[in-house]
mmCIF file of C-alpha atoms and ligand atoms in Angstrom:
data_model
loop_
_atom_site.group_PDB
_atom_site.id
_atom_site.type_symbol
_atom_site.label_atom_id
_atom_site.label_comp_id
_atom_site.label_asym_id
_atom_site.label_seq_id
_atom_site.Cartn_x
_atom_site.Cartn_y
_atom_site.Cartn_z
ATOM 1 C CA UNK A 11 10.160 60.897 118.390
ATOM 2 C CA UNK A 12 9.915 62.289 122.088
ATOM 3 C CA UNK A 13 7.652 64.358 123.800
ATOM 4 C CA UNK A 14 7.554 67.710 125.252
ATOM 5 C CA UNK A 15 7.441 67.487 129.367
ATOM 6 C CA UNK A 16 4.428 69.497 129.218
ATOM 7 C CA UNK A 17 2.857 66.923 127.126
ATOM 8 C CA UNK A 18 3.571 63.702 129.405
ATOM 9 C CA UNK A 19 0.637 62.088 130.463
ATOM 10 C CA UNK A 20 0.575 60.333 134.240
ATOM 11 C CA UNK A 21 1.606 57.060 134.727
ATOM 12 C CA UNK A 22 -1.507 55.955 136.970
ATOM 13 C CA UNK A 23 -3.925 57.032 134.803
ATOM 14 C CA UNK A 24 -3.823 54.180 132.467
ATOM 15 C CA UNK A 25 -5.850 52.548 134.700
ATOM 16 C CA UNK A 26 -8.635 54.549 134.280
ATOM 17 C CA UNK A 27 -8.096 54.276 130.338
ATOM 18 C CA UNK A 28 -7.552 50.361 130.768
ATOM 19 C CA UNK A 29 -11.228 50.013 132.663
ATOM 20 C CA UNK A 30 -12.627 52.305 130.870
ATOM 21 C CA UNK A 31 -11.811 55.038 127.956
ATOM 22 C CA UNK A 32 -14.304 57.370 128.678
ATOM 23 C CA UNK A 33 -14.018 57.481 132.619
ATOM 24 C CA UNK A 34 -10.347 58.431 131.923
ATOM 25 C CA UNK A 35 -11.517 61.291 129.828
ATOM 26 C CA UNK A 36 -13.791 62.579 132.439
ATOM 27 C CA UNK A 37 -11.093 62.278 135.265
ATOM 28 C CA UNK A 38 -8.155 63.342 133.151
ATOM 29 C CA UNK A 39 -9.478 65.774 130.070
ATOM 30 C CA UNK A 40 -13.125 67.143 131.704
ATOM 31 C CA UNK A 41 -11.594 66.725 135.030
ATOM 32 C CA UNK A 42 -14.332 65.192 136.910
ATOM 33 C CA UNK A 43 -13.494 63.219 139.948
ATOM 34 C CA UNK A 44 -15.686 62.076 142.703
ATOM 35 C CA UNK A 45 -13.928 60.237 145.418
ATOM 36 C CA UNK A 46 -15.308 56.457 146.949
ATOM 37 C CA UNK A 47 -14.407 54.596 149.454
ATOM 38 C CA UNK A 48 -12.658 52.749 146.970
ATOM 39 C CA UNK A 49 -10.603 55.785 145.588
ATOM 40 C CA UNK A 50 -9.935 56.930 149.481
ATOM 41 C CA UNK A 51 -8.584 53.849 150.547
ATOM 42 C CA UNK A 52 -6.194 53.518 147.502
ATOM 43 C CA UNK A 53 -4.621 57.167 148.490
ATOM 44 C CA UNK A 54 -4.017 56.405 151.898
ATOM 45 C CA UNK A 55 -2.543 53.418 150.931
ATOM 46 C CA UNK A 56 -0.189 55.120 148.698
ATOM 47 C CA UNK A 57 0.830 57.690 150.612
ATOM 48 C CA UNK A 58 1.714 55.128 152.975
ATOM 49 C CA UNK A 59 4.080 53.503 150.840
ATOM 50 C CA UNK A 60 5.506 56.754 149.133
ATOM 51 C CA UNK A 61 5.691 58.016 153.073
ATOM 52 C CA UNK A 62 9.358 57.468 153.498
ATOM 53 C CA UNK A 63 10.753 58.683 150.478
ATOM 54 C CA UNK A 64 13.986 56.986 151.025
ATOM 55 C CA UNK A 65 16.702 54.165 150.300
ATOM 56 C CA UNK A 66 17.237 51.179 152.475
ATOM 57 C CA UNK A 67 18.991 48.024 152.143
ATOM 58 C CA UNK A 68 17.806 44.835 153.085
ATOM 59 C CA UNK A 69 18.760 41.386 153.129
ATOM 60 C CA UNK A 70 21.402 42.906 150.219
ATOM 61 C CA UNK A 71 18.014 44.373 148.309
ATOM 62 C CA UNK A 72 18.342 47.945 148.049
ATOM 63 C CA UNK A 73 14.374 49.426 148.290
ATOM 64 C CA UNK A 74 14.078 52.849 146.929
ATOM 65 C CA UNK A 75 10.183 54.722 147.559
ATOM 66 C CA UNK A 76 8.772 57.359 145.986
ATOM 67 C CA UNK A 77 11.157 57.246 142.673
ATOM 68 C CA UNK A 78 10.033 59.458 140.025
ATOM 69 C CA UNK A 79 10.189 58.167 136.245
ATOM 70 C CA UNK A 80 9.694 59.027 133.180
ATOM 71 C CA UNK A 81 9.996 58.060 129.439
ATOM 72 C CA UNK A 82 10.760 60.835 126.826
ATOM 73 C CA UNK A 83 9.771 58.304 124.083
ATOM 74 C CA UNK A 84 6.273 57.676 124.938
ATOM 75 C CA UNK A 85 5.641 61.045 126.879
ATOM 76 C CA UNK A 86 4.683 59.675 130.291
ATOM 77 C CA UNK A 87 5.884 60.081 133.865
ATOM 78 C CA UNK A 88 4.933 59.047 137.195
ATOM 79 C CA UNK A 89 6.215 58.033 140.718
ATOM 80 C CA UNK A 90 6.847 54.147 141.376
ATOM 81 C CA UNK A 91 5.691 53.321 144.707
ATOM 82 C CA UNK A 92 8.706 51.233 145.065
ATOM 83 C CA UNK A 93 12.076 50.073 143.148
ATOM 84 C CA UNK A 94 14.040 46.943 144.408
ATOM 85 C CA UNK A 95 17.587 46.716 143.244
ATOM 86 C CA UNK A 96 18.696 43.078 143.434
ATOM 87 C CA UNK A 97 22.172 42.275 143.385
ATOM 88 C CA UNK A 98 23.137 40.329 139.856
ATOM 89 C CA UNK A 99 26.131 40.816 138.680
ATOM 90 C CA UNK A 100 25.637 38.780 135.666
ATOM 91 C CA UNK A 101 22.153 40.357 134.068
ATOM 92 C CA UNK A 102 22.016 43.295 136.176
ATOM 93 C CA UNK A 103 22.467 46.909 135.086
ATOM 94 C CA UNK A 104 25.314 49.622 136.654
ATOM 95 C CA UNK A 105 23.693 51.778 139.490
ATOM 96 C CA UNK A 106 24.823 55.350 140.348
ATOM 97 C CA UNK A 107 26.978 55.656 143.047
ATOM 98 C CA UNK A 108 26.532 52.031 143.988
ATOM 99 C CA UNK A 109 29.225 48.917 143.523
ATOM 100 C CA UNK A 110 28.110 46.180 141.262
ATOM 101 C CA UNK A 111 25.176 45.225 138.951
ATOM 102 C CA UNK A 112 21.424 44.880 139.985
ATOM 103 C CA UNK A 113 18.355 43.782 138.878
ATOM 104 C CA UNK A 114 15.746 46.249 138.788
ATOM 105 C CA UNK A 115 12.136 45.170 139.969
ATOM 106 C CA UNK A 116 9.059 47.842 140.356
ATOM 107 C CA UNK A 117 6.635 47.126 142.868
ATOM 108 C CA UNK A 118 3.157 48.827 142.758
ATOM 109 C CA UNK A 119 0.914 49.099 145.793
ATOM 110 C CA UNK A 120 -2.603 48.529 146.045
ATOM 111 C CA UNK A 121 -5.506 48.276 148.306
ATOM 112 C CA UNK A 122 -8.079 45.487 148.206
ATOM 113 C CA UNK A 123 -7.796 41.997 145.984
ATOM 114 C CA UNK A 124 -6.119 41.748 142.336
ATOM 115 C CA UNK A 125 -8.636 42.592 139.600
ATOM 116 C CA UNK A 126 -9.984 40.659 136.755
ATOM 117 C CA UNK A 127 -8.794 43.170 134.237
ATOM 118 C CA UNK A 128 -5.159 44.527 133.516
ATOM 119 C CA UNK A 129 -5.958 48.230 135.129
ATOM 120 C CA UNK A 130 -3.183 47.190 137.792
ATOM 121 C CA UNK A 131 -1.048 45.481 135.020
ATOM 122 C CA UNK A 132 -0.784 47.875 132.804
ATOM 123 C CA UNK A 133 0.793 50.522 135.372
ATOM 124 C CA UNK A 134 3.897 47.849 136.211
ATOM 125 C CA UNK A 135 4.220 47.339 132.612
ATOM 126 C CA UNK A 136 4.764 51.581 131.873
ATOM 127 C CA UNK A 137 7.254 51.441 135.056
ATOM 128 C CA UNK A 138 9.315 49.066 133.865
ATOM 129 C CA UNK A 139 9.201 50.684 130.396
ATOM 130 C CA UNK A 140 10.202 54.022 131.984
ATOM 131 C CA UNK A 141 12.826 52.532 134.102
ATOM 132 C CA UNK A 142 14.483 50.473 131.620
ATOM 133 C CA UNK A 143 14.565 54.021 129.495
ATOM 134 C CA UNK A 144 16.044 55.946 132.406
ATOM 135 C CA UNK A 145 18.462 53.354 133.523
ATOM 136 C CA UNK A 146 19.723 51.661 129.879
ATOM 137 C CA UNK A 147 18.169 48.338 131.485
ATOM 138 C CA UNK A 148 15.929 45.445 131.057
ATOM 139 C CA UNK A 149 13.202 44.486 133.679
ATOM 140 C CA UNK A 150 11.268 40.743 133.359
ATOM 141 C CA UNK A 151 9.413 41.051 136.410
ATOM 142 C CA UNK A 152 7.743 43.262 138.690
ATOM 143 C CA UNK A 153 5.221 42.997 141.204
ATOM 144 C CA UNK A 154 2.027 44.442 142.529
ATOM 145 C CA UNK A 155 1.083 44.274 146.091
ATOM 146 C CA UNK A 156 -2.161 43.798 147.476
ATOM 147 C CA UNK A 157 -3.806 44.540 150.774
ATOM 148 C CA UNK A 158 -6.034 42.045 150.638
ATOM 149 C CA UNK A 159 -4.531 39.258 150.990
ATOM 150 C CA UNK A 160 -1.434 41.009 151.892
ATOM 151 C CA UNK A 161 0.474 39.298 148.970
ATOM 152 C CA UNK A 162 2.840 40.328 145.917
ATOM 153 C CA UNK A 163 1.756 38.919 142.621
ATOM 154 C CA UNK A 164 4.504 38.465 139.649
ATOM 155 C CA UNK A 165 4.004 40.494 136.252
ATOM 156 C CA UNK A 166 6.054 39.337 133.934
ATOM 157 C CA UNK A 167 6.429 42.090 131.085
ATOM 158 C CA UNK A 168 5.967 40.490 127.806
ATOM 159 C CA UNK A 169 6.114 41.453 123.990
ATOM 160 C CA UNK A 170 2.509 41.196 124.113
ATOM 161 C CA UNK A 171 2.158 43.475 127.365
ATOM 162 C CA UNK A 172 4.309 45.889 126.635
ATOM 163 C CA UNK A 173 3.235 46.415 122.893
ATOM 164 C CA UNK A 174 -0.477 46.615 124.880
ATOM 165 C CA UNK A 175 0.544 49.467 127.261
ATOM 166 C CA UNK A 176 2.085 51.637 124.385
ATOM 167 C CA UNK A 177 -0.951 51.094 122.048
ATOM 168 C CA UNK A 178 -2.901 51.983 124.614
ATOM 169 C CA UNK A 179 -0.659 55.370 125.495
ATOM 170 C CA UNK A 180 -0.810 56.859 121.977
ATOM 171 C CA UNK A 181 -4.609 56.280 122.144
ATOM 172 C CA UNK A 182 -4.723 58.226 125.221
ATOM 173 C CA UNK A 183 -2.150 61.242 123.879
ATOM 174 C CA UNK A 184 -4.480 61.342 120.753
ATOM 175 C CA UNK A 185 -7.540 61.791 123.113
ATOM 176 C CA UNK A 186 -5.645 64.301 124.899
ATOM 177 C CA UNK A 187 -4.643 66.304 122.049
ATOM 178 C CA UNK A 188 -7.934 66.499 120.429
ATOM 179 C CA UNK A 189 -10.269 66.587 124.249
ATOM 180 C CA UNK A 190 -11.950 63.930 122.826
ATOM 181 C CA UNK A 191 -14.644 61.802 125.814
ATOM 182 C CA UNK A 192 -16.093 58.779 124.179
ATOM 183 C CA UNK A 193 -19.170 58.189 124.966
ATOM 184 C CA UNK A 194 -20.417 55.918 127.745
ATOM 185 C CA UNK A 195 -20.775 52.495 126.950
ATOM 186 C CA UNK A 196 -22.626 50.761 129.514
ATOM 187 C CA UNK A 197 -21.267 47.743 130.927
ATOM 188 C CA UNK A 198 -21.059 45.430 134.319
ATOM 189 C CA UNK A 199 -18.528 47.862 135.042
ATOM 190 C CA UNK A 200 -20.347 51.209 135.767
ATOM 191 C CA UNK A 201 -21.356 49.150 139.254
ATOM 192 C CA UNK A 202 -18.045 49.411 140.279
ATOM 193 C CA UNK A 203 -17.159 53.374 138.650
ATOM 194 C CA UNK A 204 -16.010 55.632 141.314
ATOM 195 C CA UNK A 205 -17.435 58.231 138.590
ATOM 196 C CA UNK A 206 -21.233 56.066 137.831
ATOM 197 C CA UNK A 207 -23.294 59.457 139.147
ATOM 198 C CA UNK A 208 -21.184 61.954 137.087
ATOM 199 C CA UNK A 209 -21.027 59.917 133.967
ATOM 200 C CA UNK A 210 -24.846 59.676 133.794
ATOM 201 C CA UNK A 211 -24.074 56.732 131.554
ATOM 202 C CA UNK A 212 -28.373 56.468 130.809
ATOM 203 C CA UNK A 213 -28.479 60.312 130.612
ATOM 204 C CA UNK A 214 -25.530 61.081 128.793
ATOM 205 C CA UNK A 215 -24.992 58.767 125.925
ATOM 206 C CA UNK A 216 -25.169 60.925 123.300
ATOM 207 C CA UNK A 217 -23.836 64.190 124.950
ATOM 208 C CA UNK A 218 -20.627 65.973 126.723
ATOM 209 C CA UNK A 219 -21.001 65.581 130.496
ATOM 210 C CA UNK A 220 -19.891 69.353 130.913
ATOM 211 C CA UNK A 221 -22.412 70.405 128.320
ATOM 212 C CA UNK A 222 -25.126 68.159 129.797
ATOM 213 C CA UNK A 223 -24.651 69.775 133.131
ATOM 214 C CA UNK A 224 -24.048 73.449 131.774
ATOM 215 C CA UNK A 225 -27.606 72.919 129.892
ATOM 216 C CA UNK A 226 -29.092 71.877 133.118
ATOM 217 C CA UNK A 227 -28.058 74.892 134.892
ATOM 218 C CA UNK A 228 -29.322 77.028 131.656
ATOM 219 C CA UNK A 229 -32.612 75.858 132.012
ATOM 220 C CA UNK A 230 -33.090 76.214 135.978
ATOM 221 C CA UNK A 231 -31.693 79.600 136.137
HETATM 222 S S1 SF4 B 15 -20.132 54.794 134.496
HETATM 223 FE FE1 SF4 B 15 -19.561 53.226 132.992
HETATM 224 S S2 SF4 B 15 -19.362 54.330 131.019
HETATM 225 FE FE2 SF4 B 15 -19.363 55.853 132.659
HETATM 226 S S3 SF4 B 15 -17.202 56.221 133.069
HETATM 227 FE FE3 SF4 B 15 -17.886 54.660 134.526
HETATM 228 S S4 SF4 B 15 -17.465 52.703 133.562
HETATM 229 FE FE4 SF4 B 15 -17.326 54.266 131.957
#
């Protein structure tokens, strides 16, 4: 099976699904978004490292930013902050235009320390995935980067992480066809939700956010 284009779901947003199902469904189905210092600081630092939009070579790794992928099979697309192309003639893959075989490595970018959970994970994983679709290859390893400590960490993409990722995609495409928002589920979590004040996770348990708010307005007006 593959999907329409109009029915691709972004990359990035399996991190909001991955720490939490029903913050994903505000942002991404209600769209609700209130922005943090956390959420700021993320953006700048992406658009820092999508900024040049180019192809250099260094130290024989080629470093592409900005790439856009895609995978028709699980209807999902998304821009990698960066794709390393590493020289391997043996287990590397052909690359337009280019002489020679490489390996091909994703690199994500974000701001602040790695996190407990696999919000950050999860988003290497669906690169790779789309990559390997786009470019007939396989990837092992890619990497995200943190700001604090400025320091790459290794994500190897298992069996078990990639079956994970696409589990958790056709959850999110069923949500999506059916604008369904689980209900809040309050956890240790909500401290840290950029959405906490919009989710009214005490007020809203057993309602809609948009019909909890539209009910407010009905009854002040
Ligand atoms: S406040 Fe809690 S339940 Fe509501 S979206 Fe955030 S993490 Fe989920």
């Amino acid at each position: 099976m593959e999907y329409r284009e109009e029915d691709y779901l972004m990359i990035s947003s399996i991190q909001h699904f991955e720490f939490c199902r029903r913050q994903w469904a505000l942002i991404h189905i209600e769209q609700l978004w209130e922005e943090n210092l956390r959420t700021v600081e993320g953006e700048i630092m992406h658009k820092h490292a999508h900024d040049s939009d180019f192809t250099e070579s260094r130290n024989g790794v080629i470093i592409t930013r900005g790439m856009p992928v895609y995978s028709r099979r699980l209807g999902v697309s998304g821009v990698c902050d960066v794709v390393e192309f590493v020289r391997d003639d043996v287990n590397g893959c052909e690359i337009y235009q280019r002489e020679g075989k490489y390996q091909v490595v994703p690199v994500e970018y974000k701001r602040g320390e790695p996190k407990e959970g696999l919000e950050d994970v999860m988003q290497v994983v669906l690169q790779a995935i789309c990559l390997e679709e786009m470019l007939c290859c396989r990837i092992e390893t890619g990497y995200l980067y943190y700001g604090m400590p400025r320091r790459r960490m290794a994500v190897v993409i298992t069996e078990e992480l990639r079956l994970r990722a696409e589990q958790k995609l056709q959850e999110m495409h069923d949500y999506y066809d059916r604008r369904y928002t689980p209900k809040a589920k309050i956890s240790k979590k909500c401290n840290a939700c950029s959405l906490k004040e919009l989710c009214l996770p005490k007020l809203t348990k057993n309602n809609n956010v948009k019909d909890y708010i539209a009910g407010a307005i009905g009854e002040n007006s």
